XYZ file of C-alpha atoms in Angstrom:
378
model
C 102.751 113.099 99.057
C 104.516 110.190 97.762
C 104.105 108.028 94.767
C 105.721 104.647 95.685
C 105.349 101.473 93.262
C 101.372 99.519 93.505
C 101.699 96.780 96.437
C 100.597 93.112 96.343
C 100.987 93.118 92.229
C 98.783 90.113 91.176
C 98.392 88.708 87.711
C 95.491 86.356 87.293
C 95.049 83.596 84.422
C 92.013 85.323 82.990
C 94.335 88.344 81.676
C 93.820 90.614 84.788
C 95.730 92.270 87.170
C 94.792 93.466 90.875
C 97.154 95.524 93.182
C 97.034 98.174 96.318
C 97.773 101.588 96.057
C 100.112 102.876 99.157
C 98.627 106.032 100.542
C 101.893 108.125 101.902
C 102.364 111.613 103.020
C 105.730 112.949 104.387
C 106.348 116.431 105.645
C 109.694 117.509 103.476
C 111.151 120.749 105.637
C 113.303 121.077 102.573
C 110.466 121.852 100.017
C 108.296 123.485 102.373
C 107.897 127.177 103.101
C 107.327 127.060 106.640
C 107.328 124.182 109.433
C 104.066 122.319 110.437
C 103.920 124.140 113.866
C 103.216 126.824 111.537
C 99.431 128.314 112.778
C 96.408 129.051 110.489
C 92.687 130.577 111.799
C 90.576 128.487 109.853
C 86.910 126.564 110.260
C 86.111 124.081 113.356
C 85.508 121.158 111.624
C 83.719 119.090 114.367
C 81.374 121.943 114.685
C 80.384 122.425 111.576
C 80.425 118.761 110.475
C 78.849 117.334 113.831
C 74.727 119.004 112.596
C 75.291 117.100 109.432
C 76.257 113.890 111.312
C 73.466 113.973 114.166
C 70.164 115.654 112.554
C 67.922 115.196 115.846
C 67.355 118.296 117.127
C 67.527 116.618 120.743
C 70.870 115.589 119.961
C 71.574 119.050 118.354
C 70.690 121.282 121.418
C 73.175 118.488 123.670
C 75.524 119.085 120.952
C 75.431 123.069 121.539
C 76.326 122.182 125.115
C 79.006 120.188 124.717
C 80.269 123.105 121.958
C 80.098 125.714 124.839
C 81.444 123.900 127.739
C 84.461 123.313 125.278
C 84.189 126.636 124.488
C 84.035 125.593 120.893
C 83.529 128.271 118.301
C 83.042 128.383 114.071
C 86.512 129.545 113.721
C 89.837 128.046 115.465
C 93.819 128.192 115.383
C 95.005 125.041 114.453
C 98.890 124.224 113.501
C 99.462 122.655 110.032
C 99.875 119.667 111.395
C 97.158 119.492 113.127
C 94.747 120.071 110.442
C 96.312 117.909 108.341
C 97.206 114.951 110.225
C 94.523 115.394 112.826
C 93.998 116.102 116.492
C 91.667 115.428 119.634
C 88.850 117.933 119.519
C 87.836 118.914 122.830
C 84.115 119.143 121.898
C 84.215 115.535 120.559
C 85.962 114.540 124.045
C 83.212 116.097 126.032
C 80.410 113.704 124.256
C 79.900 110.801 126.831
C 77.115 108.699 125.339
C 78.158 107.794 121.864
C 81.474 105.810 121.348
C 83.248 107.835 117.994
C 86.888 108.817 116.580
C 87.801 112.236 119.309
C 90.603 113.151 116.482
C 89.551 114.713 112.844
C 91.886 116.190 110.610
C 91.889 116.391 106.567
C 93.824 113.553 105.813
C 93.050 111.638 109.183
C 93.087 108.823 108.812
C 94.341 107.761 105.221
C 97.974 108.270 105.949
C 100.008 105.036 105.827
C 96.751 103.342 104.177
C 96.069 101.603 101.303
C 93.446 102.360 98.121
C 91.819 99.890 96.683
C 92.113 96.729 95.786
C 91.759 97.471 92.339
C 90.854 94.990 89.445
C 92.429 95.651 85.938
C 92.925 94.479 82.530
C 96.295 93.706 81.417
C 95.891 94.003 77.672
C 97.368 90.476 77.269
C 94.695 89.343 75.542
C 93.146 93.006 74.041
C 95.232 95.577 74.244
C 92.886 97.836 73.971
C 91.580 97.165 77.291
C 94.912 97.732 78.941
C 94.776 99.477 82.482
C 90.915 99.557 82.055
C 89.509 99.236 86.070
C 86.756 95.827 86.152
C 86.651 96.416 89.876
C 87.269 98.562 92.990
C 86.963 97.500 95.976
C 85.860 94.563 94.814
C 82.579 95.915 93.647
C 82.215 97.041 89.381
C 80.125 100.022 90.728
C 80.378 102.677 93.476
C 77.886 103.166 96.203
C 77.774 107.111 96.494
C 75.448 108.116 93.946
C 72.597 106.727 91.573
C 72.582 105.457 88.241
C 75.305 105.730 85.871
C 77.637 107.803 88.259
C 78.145 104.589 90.245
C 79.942 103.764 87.583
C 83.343 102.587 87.316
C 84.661 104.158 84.002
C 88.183 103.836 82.706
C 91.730 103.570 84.193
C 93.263 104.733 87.372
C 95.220 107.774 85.441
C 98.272 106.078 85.420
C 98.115 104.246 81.776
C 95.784 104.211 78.829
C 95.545 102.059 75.325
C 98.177 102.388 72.701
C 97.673 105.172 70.354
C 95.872 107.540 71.565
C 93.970 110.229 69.521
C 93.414 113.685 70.233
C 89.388 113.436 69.833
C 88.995 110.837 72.512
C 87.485 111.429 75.921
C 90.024 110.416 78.186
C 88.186 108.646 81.165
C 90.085 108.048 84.798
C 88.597 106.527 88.150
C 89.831 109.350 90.900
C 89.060 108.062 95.039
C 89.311 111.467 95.797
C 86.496 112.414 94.280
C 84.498 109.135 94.333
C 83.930 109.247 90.883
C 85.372 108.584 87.420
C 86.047 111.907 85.773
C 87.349 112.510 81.833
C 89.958 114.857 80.288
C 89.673 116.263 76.788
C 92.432 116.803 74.539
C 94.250 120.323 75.519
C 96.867 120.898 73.469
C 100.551 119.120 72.402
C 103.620 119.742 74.115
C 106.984 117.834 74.925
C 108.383 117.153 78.097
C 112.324 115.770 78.279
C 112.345 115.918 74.299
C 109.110 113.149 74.810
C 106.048 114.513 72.371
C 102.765 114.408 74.451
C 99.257 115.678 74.830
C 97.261 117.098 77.600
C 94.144 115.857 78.452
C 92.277 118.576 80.992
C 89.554 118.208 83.137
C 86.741 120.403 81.189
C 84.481 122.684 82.722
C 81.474 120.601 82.045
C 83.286 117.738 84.506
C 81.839 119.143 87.515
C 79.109 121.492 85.740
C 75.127 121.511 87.006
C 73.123 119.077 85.076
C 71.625 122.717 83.866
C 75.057 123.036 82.164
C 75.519 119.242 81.038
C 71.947 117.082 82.023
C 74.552 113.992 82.350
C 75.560 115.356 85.533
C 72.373 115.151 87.381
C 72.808 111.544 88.941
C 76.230 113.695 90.941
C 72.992 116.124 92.506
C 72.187 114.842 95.464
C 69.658 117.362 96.720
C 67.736 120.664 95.609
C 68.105 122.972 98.659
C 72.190 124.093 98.669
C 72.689 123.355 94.890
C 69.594 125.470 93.796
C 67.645 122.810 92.264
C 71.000 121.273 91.079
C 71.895 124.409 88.641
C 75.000 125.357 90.657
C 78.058 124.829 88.868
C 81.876 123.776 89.793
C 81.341 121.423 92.791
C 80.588 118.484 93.872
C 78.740 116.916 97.073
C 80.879 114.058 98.437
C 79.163 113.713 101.741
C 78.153 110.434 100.962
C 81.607 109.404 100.214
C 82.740 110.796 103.321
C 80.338 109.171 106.193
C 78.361 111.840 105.655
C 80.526 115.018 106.906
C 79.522 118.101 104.634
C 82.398 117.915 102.324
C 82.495 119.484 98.809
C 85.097 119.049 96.095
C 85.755 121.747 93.398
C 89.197 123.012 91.388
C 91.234 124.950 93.275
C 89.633 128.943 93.550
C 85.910 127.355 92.643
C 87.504 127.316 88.820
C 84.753 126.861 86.457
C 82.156 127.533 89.782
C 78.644 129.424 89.756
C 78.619 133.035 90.481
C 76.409 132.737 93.766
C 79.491 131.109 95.155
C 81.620 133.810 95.006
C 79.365 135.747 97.031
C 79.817 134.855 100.184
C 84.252 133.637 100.145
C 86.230 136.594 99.488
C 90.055 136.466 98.115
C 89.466 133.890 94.792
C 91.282 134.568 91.965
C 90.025 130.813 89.335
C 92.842 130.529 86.992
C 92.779 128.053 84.179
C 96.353 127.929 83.578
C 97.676 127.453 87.434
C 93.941 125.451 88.470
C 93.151 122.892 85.974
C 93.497 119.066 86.590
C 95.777 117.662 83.737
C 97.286 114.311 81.817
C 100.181 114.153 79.697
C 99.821 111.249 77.731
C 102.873 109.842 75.568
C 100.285 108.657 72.596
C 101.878 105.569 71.319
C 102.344 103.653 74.129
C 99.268 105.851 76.128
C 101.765 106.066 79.063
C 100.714 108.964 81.567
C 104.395 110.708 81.890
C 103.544 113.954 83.196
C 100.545 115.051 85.614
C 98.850 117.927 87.383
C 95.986 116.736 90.153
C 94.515 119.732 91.800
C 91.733 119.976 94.141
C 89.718 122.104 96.657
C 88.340 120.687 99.479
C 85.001 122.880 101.147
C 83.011 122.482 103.739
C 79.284 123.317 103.647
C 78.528 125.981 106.328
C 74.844 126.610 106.681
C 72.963 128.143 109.953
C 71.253 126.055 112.303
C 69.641 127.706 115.368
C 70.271 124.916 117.962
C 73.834 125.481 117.318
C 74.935 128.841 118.987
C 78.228 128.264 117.364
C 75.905 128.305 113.596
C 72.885 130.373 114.639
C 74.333 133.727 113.368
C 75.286 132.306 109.808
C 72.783 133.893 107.628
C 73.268 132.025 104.438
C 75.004 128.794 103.351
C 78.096 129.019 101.396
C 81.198 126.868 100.703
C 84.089 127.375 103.015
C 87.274 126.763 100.983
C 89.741 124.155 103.694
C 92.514 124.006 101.016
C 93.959 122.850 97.448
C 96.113 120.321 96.627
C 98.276 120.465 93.774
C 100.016 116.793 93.437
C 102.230 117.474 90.369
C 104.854 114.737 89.034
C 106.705 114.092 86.102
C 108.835 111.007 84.688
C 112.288 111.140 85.995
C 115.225 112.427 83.847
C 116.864 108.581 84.194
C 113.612 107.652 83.271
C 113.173 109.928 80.260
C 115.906 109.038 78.528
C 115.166 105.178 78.773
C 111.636 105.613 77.793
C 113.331 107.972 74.759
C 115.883 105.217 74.068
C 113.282 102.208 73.800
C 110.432 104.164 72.186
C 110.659 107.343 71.065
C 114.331 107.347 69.543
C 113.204 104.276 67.359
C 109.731 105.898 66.067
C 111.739 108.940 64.943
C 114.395 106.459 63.246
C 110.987 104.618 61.895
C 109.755 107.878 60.602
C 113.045 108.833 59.154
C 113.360 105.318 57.321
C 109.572 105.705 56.401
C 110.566 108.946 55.278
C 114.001 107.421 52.861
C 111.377 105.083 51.341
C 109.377 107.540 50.350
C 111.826 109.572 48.672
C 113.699 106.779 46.987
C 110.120 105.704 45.930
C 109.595 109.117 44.510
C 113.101 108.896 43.142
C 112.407 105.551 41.210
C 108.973 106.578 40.092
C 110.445 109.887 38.342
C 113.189 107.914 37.018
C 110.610 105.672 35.260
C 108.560 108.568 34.186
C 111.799 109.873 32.771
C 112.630 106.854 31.077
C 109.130 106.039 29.751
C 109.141 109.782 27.947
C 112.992 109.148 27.087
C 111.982 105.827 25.597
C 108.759 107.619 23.713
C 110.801 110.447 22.266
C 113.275 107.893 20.798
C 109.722 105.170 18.951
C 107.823 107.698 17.864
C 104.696 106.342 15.875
């Protein structure tokens, strides 16, 4: 993926700004460890997505033929490519009577698209609000879930106010999850001789509401999540025209036990698996970044579907993880350290001076005052 400058940069009297955000991915050979005709044995995503789309059971049992004359199974062989950028499924070409997209693929069909528009505060006129979202897509609220999670919260990850403190809650809008989302102060580090701190994505982010009751507007049912007590992911179907898609950290980090039950082969790992922000805290720039992500598909048996009957229990069938990773350029670095950090160390070191040579001056009076004393005594 690609992270080119926001399009169609507006600035609006009122002290707002709206823009688009370019959606680009680009297959680098170079940085790659194998070529997209590469081949991977991995779920059928029509089949397992079509019950969820079409819940007749008339329409189910026509599905199940169209499955078999395709010869359609749970599993296929798919190049990267292909599940990436998408391809004709032949069981979605064999349905004559309803008039739908034959090509699927996990990023089909964002590529070469734009997010948003988004709506922003500038901070001209409150700096405090700077980078703060008003609107997305027009709308101050989202459409996925109820209550409060509809809610717009925060910047798009990019920016936040000036001076940042370690015990705020760091809140971002993410598309990819349909939600806003917070990070909690990590721990300080420096990157390119910049000081920063990481803000992480805690476990309670994507907990059950059994684990943190203000998650319970993300439920949004009681079968699959257990009466909404399982922890570490989330239910984007509705986000998603309604294909069975679950988000979680890469390796179900932070997930439920019951989950590891039925995927073999995950090793969670806080270290290489957790979503982070480093935040320069003066300015509240976002210089550094780690976004990482699991996307799942929710396999569960249905017994019109001979391709589903034999699953006996749902379970969470891990697609892949992203990790987008980026950090401010060294040409970059060394401007941003010439304009802002250079100058608050040569602040500190002056602030520093004055206090000495206000120390110096205040012994120097003391001295004086007892010299002075010693010489009038009463």
């Amino acid at each position: 993926m690609r992270y080119i400058p926001k399009e169609n940069i507006t600035e609006h009297k009122d002290g707002t700004l709206s823009y688009l955000q370019p959606n680009i991915f680009i297959f680098q050979p170079d940085m790659s460890v194998g070529p997209e005709n590469d081949t991977f044995t991995t779920i059928n995503l029509a089949v397992v997505a079509a019950p969820a789309l079409f819940k007749n059971g008339f329409m189910q049992i026509l599905m199940d033929i169209w499955m078999r004359s395709a010869k359609s199974k749970f599993l296929q062989t798919r190049t990267v490519k292909e599940i990436l950028w998408g391809y004709e499924d032949p069981f979605l070409k064999k349905i004559p009577i309803i008039k739908m997209d034959k090509v699927v693929g996990i990023f089909y069909p964002y590529n070469k698209t734009f997010d948003g528009p988004y709506e922003i505060y500038s901070g001209k006129d409150d700096i405090n609000k700077k980078g703060i979202i008003i609107t997305y897509k027009n709308s101050r609220n989202l459409k996925y879930w109820t209550s409060y999670c509809n809610m717009v919260n925060g910047t798009d990850g990019t920016a936040f106010h000036p001076f940042v403190k370690k015990s705020e809650e760091l809140y971002f809008f993410s598309s990819d999850v349909c939600r806003s989302i917070y990070g909690l102060f990590d721990r300080d580090l420096t990157v390119k001789e910049i000081p920063l701190y990481r803000f992480s994505i805690p476990a309670l982010a994507f907990a059950s509401s059994l684990t943190n009751p203000d998650n319970i507007c993300f439920c949004t049912e009681r079968v699959v999540s257990r009466n909404c007590t399982t922890d570490g992911v989330l239910d984007v179907s509705s986000c998603k025209q309604g294909k069975p898609v679950y988000i979680s950290l890469p390796h179900f980090l932070y997930g439920s036990q019951i989950i590891f039950q039925f995927v073999k082969g995950m090793e969670p790992n806080v270290e290489e698996h957790t979503t982070f922000l480093d935040v320069e805290p003066i300015t509240g720039f976002t210089l550094a970044f780690s976004k990482r992500l699991q996307v799942n598909l929710l396999v569960q048996n249905n017994p019109k579907i001979t391709a589903l009957k034999n699953i006996k229990h749902h379970f969470y069938f891990p697609v892949l993880w992203l990790n987008e990773t980026a950090t401010i350029s060294d040409e970059k670095a060394e401007f941003f350290r010439s304009k802002v950090t250079n100058k608050i160390k040569l602040l500190n070191l002056l602030q520093l001076m004055l206090m000495i040579v206000g120390l110096v001056m205040f012994l120097g009076f003391l001295f004086a005052f007892f010299m002075c004393k010693g010489k009038n005594p009463k």
